[in-house]
Short mmCIF file of C-alpha atoms and ligand atoms in Angstrom, two decimals:
data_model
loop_
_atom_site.label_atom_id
_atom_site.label_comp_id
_atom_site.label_asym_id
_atom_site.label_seq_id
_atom_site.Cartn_x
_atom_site.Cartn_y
_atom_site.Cartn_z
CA UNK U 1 8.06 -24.62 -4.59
CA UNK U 2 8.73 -26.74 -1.60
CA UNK U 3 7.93 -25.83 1.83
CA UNK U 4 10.16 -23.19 3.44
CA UNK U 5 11.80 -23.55 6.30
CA UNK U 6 11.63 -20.06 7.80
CA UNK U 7 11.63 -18.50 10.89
CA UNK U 8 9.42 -15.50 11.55
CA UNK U 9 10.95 -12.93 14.14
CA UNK U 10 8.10 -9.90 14.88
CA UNK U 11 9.02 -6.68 16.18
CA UNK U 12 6.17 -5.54 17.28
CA UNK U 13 4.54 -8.45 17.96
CA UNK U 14 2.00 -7.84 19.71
CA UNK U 15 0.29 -5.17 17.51
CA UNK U 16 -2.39 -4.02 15.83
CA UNK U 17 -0.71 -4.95 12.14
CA UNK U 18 0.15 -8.62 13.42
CA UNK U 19 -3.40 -9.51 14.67
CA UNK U 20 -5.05 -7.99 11.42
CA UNK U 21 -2.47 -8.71 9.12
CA UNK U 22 0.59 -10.64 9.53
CA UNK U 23 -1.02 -13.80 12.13
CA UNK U 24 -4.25 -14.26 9.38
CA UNK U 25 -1.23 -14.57 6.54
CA UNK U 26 0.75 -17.06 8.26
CA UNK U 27 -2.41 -19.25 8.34
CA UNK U 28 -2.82 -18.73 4.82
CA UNK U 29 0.96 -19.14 3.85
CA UNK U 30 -0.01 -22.72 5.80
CA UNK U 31 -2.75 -23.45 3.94
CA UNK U 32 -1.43 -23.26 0.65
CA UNK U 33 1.79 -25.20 1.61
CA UNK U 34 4.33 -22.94 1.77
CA UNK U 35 5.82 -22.50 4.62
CA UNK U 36 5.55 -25.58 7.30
CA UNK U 37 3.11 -25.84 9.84
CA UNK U 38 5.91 -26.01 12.49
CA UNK U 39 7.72 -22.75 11.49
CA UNK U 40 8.59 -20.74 14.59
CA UNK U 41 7.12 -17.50 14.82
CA UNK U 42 8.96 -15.29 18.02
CA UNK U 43 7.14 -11.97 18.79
CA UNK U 44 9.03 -9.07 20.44
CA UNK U 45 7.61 -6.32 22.25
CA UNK U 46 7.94 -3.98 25.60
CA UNK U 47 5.15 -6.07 26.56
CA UNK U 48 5.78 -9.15 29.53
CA UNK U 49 3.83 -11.90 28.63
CA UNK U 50 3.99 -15.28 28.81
CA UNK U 51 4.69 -17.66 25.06
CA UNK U 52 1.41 -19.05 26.34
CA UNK U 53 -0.27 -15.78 26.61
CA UNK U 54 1.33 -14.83 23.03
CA UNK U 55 0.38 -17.90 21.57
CA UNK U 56 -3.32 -16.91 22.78
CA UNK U 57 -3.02 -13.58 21.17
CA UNK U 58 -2.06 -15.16 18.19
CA UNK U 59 -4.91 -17.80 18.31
CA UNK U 60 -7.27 -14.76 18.95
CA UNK U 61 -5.88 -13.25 15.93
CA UNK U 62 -7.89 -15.18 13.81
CA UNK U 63 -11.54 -16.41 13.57
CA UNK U 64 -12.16 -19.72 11.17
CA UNK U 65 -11.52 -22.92 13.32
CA UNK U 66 -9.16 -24.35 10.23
CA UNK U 67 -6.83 -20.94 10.65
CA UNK U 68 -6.72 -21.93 14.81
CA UNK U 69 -5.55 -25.39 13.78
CA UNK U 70 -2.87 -23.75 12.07
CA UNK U 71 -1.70 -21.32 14.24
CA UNK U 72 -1.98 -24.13 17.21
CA UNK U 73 0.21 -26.62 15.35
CA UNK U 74 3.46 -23.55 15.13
CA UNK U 75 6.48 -22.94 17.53
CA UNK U 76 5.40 -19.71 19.43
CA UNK U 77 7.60 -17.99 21.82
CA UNK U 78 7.50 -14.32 22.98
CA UNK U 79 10.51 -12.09 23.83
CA UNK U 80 10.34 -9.04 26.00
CA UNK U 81 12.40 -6.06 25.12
CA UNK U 82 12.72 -2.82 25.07
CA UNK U 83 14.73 -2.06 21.13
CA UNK U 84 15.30 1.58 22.33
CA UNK U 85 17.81 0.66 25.03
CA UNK U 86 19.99 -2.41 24.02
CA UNK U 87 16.93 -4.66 25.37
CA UNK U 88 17.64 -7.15 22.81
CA UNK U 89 20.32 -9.33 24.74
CA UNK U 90 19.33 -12.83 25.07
CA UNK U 91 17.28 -12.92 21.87
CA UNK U 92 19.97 -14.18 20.07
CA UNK U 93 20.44 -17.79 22.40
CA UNK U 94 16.22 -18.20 22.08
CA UNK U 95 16.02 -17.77 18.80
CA UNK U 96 19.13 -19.63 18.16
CA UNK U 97 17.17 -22.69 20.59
CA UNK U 98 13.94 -22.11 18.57
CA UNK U 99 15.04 -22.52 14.89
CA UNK U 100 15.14 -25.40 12.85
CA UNK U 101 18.87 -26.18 11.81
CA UNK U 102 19.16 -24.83 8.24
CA UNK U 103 16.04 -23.00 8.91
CA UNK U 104 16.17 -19.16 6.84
CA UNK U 105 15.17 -16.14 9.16
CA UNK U 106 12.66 -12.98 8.47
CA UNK U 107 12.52 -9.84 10.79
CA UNK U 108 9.46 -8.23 9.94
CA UNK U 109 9.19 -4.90 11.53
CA UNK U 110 5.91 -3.68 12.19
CA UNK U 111 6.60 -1.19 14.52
CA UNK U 112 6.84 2.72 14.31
CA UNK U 113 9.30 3.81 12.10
CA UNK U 114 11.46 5.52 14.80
CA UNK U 115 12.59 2.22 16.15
CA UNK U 116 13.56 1.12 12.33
CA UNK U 117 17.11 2.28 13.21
CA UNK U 118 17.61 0.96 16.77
CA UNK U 119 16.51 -2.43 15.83
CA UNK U 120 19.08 -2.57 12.70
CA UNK U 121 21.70 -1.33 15.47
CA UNK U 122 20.33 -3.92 17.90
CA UNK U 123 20.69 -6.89 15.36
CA UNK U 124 23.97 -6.14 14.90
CA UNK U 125 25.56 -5.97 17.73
CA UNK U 126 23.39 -8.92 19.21
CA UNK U 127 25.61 -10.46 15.75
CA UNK U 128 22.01 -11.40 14.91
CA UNK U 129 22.49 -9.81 11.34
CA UNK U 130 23.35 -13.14 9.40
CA UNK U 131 23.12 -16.43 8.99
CA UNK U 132 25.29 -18.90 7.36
CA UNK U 133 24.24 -20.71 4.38
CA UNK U 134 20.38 -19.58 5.27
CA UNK U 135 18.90 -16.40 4.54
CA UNK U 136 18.51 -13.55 6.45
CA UNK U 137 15.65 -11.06 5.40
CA UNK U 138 14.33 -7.84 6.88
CA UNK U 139 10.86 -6.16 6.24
CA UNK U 140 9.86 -2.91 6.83
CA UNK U 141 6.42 -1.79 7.24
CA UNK U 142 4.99 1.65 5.63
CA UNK U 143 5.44 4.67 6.56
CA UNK U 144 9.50 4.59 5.65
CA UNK U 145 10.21 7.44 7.70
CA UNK U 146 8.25 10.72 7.88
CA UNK U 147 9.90 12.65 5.37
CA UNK U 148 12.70 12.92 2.57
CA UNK U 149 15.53 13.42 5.67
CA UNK U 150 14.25 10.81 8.11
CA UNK U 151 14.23 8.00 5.30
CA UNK U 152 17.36 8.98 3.92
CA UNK U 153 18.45 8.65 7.20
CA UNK U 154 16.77 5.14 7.56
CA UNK U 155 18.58 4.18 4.28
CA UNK U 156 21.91 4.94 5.61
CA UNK U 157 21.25 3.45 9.10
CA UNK U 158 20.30 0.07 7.26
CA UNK U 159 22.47 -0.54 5.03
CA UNK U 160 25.40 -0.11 7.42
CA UNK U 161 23.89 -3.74 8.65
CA UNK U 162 21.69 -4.86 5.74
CA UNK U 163 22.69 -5.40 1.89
CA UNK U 164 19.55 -3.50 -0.13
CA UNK U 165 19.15 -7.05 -1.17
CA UNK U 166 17.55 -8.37 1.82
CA UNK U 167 15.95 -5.22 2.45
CA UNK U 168 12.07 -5.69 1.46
CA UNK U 169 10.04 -2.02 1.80
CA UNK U 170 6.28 -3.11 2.29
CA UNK U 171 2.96 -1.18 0.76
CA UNK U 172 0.44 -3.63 0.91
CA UNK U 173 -0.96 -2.12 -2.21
CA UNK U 174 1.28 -3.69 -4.81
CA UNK U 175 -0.37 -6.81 -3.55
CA UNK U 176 -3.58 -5.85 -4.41
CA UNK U 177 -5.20 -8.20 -7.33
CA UNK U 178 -6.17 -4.48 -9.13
CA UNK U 179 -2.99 -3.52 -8.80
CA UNK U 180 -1.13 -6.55 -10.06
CA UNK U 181 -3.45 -6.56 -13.08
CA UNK U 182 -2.22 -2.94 -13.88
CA UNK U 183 0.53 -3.98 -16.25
CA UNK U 184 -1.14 -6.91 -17.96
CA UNK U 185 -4.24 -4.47 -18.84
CA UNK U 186 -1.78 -1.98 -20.32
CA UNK U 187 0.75 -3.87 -22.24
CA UNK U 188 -1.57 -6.72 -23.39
CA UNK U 189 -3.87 -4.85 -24.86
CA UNK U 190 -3.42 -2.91 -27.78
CA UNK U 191 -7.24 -1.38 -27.50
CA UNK U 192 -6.07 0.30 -23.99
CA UNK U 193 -1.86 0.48 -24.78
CA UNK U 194 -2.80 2.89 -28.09
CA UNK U 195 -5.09 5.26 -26.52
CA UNK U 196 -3.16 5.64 -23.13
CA UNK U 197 -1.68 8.76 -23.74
CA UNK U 198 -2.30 12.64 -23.57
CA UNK U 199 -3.56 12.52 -26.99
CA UNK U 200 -6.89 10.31 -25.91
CA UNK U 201 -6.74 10.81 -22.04
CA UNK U 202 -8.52 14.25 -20.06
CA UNK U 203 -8.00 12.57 -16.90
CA UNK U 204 -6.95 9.84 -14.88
CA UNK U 205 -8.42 9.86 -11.15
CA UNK U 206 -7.13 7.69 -7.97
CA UNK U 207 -9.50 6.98 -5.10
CA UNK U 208 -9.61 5.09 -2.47
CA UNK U 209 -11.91 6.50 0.40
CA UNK U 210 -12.70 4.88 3.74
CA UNK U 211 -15.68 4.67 5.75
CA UNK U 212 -13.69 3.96 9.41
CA UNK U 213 -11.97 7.05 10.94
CA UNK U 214 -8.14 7.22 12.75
CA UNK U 215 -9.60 4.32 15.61
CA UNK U 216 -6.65 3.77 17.45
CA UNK U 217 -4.12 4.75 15.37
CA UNK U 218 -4.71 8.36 16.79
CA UNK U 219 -1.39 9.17 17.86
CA UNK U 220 0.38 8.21 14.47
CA UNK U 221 -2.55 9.64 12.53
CA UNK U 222 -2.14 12.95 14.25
CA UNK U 223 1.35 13.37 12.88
CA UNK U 224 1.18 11.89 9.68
CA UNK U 225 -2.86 12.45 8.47
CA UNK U 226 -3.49 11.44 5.08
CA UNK U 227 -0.99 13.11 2.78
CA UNK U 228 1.80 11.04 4.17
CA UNK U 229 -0.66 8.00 5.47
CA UNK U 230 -1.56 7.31 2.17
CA UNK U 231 -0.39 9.19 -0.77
CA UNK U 232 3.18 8.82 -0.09
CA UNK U 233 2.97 5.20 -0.02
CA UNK U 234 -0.19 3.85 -2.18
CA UNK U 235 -1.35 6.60 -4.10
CA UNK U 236 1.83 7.13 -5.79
CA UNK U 237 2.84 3.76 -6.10
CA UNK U 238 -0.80 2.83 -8.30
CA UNK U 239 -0.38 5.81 -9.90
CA UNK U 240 3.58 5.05 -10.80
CA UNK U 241 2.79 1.56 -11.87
CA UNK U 242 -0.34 2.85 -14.19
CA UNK U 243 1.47 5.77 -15.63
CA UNK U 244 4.74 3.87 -16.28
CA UNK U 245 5.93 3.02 -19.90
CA UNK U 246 6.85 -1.02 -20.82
CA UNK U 247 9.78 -1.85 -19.11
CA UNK U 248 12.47 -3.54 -21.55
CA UNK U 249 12.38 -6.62 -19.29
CA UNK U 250 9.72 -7.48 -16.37
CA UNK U 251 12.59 -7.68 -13.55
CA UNK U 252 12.30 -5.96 -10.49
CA UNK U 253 15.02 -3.39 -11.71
CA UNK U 254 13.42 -2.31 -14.94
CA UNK U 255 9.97 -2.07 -13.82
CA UNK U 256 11.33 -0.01 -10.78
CA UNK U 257 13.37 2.38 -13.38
CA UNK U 258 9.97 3.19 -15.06
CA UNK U 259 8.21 4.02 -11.94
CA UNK U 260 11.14 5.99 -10.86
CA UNK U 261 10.80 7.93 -14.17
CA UNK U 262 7.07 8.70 -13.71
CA UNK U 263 7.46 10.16 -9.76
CA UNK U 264 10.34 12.13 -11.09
CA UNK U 265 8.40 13.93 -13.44
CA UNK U 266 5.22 14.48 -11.54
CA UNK U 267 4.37 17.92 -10.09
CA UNK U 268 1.64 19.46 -8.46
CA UNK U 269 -0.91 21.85 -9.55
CA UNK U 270 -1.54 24.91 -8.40
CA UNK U 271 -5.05 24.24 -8.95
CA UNK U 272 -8.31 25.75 -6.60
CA UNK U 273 -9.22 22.38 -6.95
CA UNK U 274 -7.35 21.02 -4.53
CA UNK U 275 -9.10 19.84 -0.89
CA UNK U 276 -7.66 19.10 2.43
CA UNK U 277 -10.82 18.01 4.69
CA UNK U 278 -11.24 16.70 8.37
CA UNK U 279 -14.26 14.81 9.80
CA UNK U 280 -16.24 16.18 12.74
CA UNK U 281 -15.79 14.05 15.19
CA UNK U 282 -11.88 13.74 14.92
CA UNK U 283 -11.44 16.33 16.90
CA UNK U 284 -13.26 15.04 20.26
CA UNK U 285 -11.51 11.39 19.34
CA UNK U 286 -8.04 13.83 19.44
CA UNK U 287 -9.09 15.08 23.18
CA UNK U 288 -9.81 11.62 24.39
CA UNK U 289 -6.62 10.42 23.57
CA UNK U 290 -5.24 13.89 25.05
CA UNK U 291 -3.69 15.26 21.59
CA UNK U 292 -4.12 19.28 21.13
CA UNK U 293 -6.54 20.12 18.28
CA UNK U 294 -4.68 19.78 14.87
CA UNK U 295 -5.52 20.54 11.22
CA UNK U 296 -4.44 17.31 10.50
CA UNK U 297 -6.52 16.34 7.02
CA UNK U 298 -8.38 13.17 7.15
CA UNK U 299 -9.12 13.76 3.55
CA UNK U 300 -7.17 15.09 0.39
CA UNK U 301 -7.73 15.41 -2.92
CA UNK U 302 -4.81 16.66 -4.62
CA UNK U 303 -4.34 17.25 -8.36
CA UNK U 304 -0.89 16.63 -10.36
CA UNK U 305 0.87 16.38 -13.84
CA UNK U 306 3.07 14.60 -14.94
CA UNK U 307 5.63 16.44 -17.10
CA UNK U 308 6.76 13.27 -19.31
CA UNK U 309 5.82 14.49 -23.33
CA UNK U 310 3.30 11.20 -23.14
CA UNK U 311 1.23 12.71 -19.87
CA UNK U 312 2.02 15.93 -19.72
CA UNK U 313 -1.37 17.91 -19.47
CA UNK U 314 -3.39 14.89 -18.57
CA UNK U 315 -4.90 15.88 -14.91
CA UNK U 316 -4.22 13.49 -12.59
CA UNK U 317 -6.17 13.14 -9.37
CA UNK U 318 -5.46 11.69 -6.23
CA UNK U 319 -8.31 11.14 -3.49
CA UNK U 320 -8.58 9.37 -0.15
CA UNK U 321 -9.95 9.79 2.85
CA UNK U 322 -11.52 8.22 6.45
CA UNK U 323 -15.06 8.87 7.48
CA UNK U 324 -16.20 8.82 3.96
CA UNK U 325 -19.55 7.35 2.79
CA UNK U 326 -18.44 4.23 1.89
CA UNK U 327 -15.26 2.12 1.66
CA UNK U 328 -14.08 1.85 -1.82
CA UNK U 329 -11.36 2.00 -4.21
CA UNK U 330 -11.85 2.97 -7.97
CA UNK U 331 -9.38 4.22 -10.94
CA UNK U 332 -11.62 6.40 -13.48
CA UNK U 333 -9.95 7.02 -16.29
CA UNK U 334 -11.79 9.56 -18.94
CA UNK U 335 -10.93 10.17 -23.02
CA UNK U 336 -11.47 13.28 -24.49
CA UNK U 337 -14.16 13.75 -26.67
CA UNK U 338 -13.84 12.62 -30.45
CA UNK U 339 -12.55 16.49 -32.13
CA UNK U 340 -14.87 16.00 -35.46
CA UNK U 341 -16.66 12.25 -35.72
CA UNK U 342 -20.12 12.05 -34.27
CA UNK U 343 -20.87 15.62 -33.86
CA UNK U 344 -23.80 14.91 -36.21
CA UNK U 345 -25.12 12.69 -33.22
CA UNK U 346 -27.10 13.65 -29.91
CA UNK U 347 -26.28 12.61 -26.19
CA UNK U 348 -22.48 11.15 -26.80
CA UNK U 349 -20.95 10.51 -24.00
CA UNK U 350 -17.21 11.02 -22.86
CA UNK U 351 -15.26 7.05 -22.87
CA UNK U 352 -14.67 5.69 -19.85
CA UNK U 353 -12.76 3.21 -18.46
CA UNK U 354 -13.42 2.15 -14.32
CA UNK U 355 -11.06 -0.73 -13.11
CA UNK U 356 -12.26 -1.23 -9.05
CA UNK U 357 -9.88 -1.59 -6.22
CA UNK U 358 -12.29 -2.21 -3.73
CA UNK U 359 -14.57 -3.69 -3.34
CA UNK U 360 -14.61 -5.42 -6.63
CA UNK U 361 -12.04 -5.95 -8.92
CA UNK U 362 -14.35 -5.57 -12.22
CA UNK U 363 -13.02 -2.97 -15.07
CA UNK U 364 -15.79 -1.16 -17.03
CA UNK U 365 -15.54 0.52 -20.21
CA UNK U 366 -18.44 3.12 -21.30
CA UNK U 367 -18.48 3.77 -24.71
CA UNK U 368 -21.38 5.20 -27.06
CA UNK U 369 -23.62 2.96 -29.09
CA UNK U 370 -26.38 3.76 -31.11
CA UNK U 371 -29.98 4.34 -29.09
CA UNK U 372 -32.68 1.90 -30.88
CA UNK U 373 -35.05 4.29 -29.54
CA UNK U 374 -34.44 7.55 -31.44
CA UNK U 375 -32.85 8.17 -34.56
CA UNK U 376 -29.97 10.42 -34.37
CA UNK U 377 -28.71 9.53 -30.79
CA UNK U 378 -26.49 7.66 -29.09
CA UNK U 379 -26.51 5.85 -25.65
CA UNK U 380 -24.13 5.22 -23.40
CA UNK U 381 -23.32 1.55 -22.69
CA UNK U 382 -21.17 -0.62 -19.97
CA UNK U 383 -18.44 -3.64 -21.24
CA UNK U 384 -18.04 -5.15 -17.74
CA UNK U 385 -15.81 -7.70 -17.01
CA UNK U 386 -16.58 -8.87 -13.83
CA UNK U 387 -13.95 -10.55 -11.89
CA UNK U 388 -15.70 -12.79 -9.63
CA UNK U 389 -17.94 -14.26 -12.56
CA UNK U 390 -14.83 -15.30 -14.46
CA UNK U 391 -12.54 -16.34 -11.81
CA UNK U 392 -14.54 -16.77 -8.57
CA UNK U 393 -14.21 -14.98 -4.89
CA UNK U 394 -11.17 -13.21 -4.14
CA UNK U 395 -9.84 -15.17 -1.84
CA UNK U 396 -6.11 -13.80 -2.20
CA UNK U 397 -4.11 -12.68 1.01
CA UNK U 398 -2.41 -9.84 0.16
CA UNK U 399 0.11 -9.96 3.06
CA UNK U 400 0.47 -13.75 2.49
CA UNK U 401 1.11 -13.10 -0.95
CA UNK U 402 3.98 -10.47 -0.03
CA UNK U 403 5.03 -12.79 2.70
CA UNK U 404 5.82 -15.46 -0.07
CA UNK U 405 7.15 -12.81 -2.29
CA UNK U 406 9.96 -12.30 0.80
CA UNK U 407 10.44 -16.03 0.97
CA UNK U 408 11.48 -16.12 -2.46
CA UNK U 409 13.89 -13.04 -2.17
CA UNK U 410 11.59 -11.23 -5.35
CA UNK U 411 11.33 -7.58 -5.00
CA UNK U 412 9.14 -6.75 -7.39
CA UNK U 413 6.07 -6.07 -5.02
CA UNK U 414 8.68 -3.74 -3.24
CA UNK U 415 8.81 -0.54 -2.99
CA UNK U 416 12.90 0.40 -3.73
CA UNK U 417 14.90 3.58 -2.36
CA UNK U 418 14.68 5.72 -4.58
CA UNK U 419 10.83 5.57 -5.18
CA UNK U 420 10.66 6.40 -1.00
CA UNK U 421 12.61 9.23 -1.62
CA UNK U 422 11.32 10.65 -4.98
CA UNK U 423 7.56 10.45 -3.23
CA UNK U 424 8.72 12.01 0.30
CA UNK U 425 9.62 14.56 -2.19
CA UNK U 426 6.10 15.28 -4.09
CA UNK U 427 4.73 15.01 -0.20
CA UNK U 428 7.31 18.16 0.58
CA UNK U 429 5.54 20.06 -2.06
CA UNK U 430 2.36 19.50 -0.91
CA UNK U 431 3.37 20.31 2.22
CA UNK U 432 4.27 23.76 1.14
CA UNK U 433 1.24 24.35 -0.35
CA UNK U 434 -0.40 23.23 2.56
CA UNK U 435 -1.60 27.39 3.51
CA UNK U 436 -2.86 27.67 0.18
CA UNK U 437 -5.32 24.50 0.38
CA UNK U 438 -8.81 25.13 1.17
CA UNK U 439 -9.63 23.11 4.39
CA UNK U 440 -13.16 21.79 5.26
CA UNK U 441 -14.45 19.83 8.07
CA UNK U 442 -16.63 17.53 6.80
CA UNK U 443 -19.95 15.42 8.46
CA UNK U 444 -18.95 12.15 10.25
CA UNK U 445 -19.22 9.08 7.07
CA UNK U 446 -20.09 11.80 4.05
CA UNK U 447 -18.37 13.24 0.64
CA UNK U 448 -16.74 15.99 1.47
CA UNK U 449 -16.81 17.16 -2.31
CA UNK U 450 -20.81 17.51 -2.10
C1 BG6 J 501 -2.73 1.60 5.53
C2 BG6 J 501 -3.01 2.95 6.13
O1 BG6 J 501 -1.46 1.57 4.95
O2 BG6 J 501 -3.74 1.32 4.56
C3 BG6 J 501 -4.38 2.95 6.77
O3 BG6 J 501 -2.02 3.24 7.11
C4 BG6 J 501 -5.44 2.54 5.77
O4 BG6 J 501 -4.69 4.23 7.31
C5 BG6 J 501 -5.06 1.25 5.07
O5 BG6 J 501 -6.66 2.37 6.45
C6 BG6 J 501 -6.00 0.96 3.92
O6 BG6 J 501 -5.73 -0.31 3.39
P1 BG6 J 501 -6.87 -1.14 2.65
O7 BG6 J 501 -6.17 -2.33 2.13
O8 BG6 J 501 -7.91 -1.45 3.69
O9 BG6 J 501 -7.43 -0.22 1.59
#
């Protein structure tokens, strides 16, 4: 693919997201030659700061000297402006002045998602909704709203100024190399494809604790907290995507109908063995940033079916969590015992398949074999593929990668309407469960399930 000649407009500019995210893909997106090292990148915020300042910020943003070179070599400017009250007039004539003729256009908003619908509103009557001949795209970051209502709402809002096909709904997670390799593992392989149903699976579990707690993110966490931080978004997607049946075609719309089908069907529990949990310390970092003292869960572990004849009765678990003992990400999925084979045997083992998230991307399988040692009894043993041995680091970008994605107008890494809506839904149910939940607090960076 040639080089694109795109334009990068950032609400929120000058955030958290664009340092850690969005500046470090841009370098990347350089790097591998697809976008040109001239693009124009303007940031917006409420903040008044110079393009040299921004341009610093941006520079800051990343730390290998190659990455700096990059980011030197673009087109930075910086626009003030307030997207609550009509703040964006005059955006139009700098970006108009920045842009390469020709050049397509990407608004990526990063911001909260209660200026979502005052920025569509803004574009539009700044006329700064399309382009001729070029493309226009928009991005939204995660979370789409804050519940079924408020991204219904968002829907409506947007597509009064947006067609659905520029519309690009981010969850970094479908970038993730685990993730993408979801599908392939499934419907390449007839050893996994025949036994991934209820009639070999017990359970299937999700997890994808954190070591870090809220850090600044405080006041969003506050409202939001893990439930709709991270199962409305990731959880459900990797679970949608693992759970869902071979589309007829892989195009975005068929492999978003199958999805669709599986977070339709999915309900929750009622199960003791649910957990809503909240570090120690969250609490005094809550008073420091003056918030009253919340339940707000910093960890969940919630357990679902899902009622399609090919799941239905497999347990399905969902965990996360922040201030956990370690960062990772894992996908355990356990068979049921053989009913009559091998019962003549000691020590078998249930099957097991792991595939890692993070931080590896290795899948191991534990099956029995027979112990050398004694006669009569059976070991377990590991079939590791390990990514990094086969295929070297993992040097993928997974915000470059969706970047690109939006470049080439594929929506396939997308999340799409209806899955938004169907998953704001499951959150609703959890939330009425909520009093029924036991809640813990839990030590500062331990497993709350010990
Ligand atoms: C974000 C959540 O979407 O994902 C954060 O808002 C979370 O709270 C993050 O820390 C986790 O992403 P990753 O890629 O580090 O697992």
């Amino acid at each position: 693919m040639k080089k694109q000649e795109v334009s990068f407009v950032l609400f929120g500019g000058t955030g958290d997201l664009t340092k850690r995210k969005i500046v470090p893909a841009l370098a990347n997106l350089i790097h591998q030659g697809k976008i040109r090292d001239d693009s124009t990148i303007i940031g917006i915020s409420r903040k008044k700061i110079s393009d040299e300042e921004y341009k610093k910020f941006l520079l800051d943003s990343v730390k290998e000297d190659r990455d700096k070179s990059y980011i030197k070599k673009l087109d930075i400017k910086f626009f003030t402006g307030d997207f609550t009250k009509s703040g964006l007039s005059g955006l139009k004539e700098l970006i108009e002045k920045s842009e390469k003729p020709g050049c397509s256009r990407i608004y990526y908003l990063s911001t909260s998602f209660k200026f979502f619908p005052d920025i569509v509103k803004e574009l539009k009557s700044q006329n700064l909704h399309k382009k001729n001949q070029a493309f226009t795209r928009i991005v939204f970051e995660k979370p789409f709203g804050k519940d079924l209502k408020s991204s219904e709402n968002l829907d409506k809002e947007i597509h009064k100024v947006f067609l659905e096909e520029n519309v690009f709904r981010l969850d970094h997670y479908l970038a993730k190399e685990t993730v993408q390799n979801l599908n392939v593992l499934k419907f390449t392989n007839p050893l996994l494809y025949s036994t991934f149903n209820k009639e070999y699976i017990e359970s299937i579990e999700i997890i994808v604790d954190e070591d870090q707690g809220v850090e600044n993110r405080i006041e969003y966490y506050n409202d939001a907290g893990a439930i709709k931080d991270m199962f409305q978004s990731h959880l459900l997607q990797v679970l949608s995507l693992l759970l869902m049946e071979m589309p007829s075609a892989l195009v975005y719309d068929k492999i978003h109908d199958e999805k669709v089908k599986i977070l339709k069907n999915l309900e929750i529990l009622q199960s003791k063995h649910h957990l809503l949990g909240q570090y120690e310390s969250y609490e005094k970092e809550a008073k420091v940033s003056g918030l009253n003292k919340s339940k707000i869960e910093t960890f969940a572990k919630i357990e679902l079916n899902c009622k399609i004849k090919k799941w239905d009765s497999v347990k399905l678990i969902l965990r996360t969590g922040k201030k956990l003992k370690r960062k990772f990400g894992q996908i355990i999925i356990k068979f049921k015992p053989m009913k009559n084979n091998g019962n003549h045997l000691a020590n078998i083992a249930d099957n097991k398949i792991i595939i890692d998230i993070y931080p590896k991307q290795d899948v191991s399988i534990f099956m029995n074999t027979r112990s050398p040692e004694f006669y009569n009894q059976v070991k377990q043993a590991k079939f590791e593929f390990c990514r990094e041995c086969e295929f070297g680091p993992n040097t993928m970008n997974e915000y470059a990668t969706l970047l690109h994605e939006v470049i080439k107008g594929d929506k396939t890494l997308f999340t799409r309407s209806d899955e938004v809506k169907e998953s704001w839904k499951i959150v609703e149910r959890i939330e009425k469960m909520r009093d029924q939940i036991k809640f813990i607090k839990y030590k500062d960076n331990s497993n709350p399930e010990e």
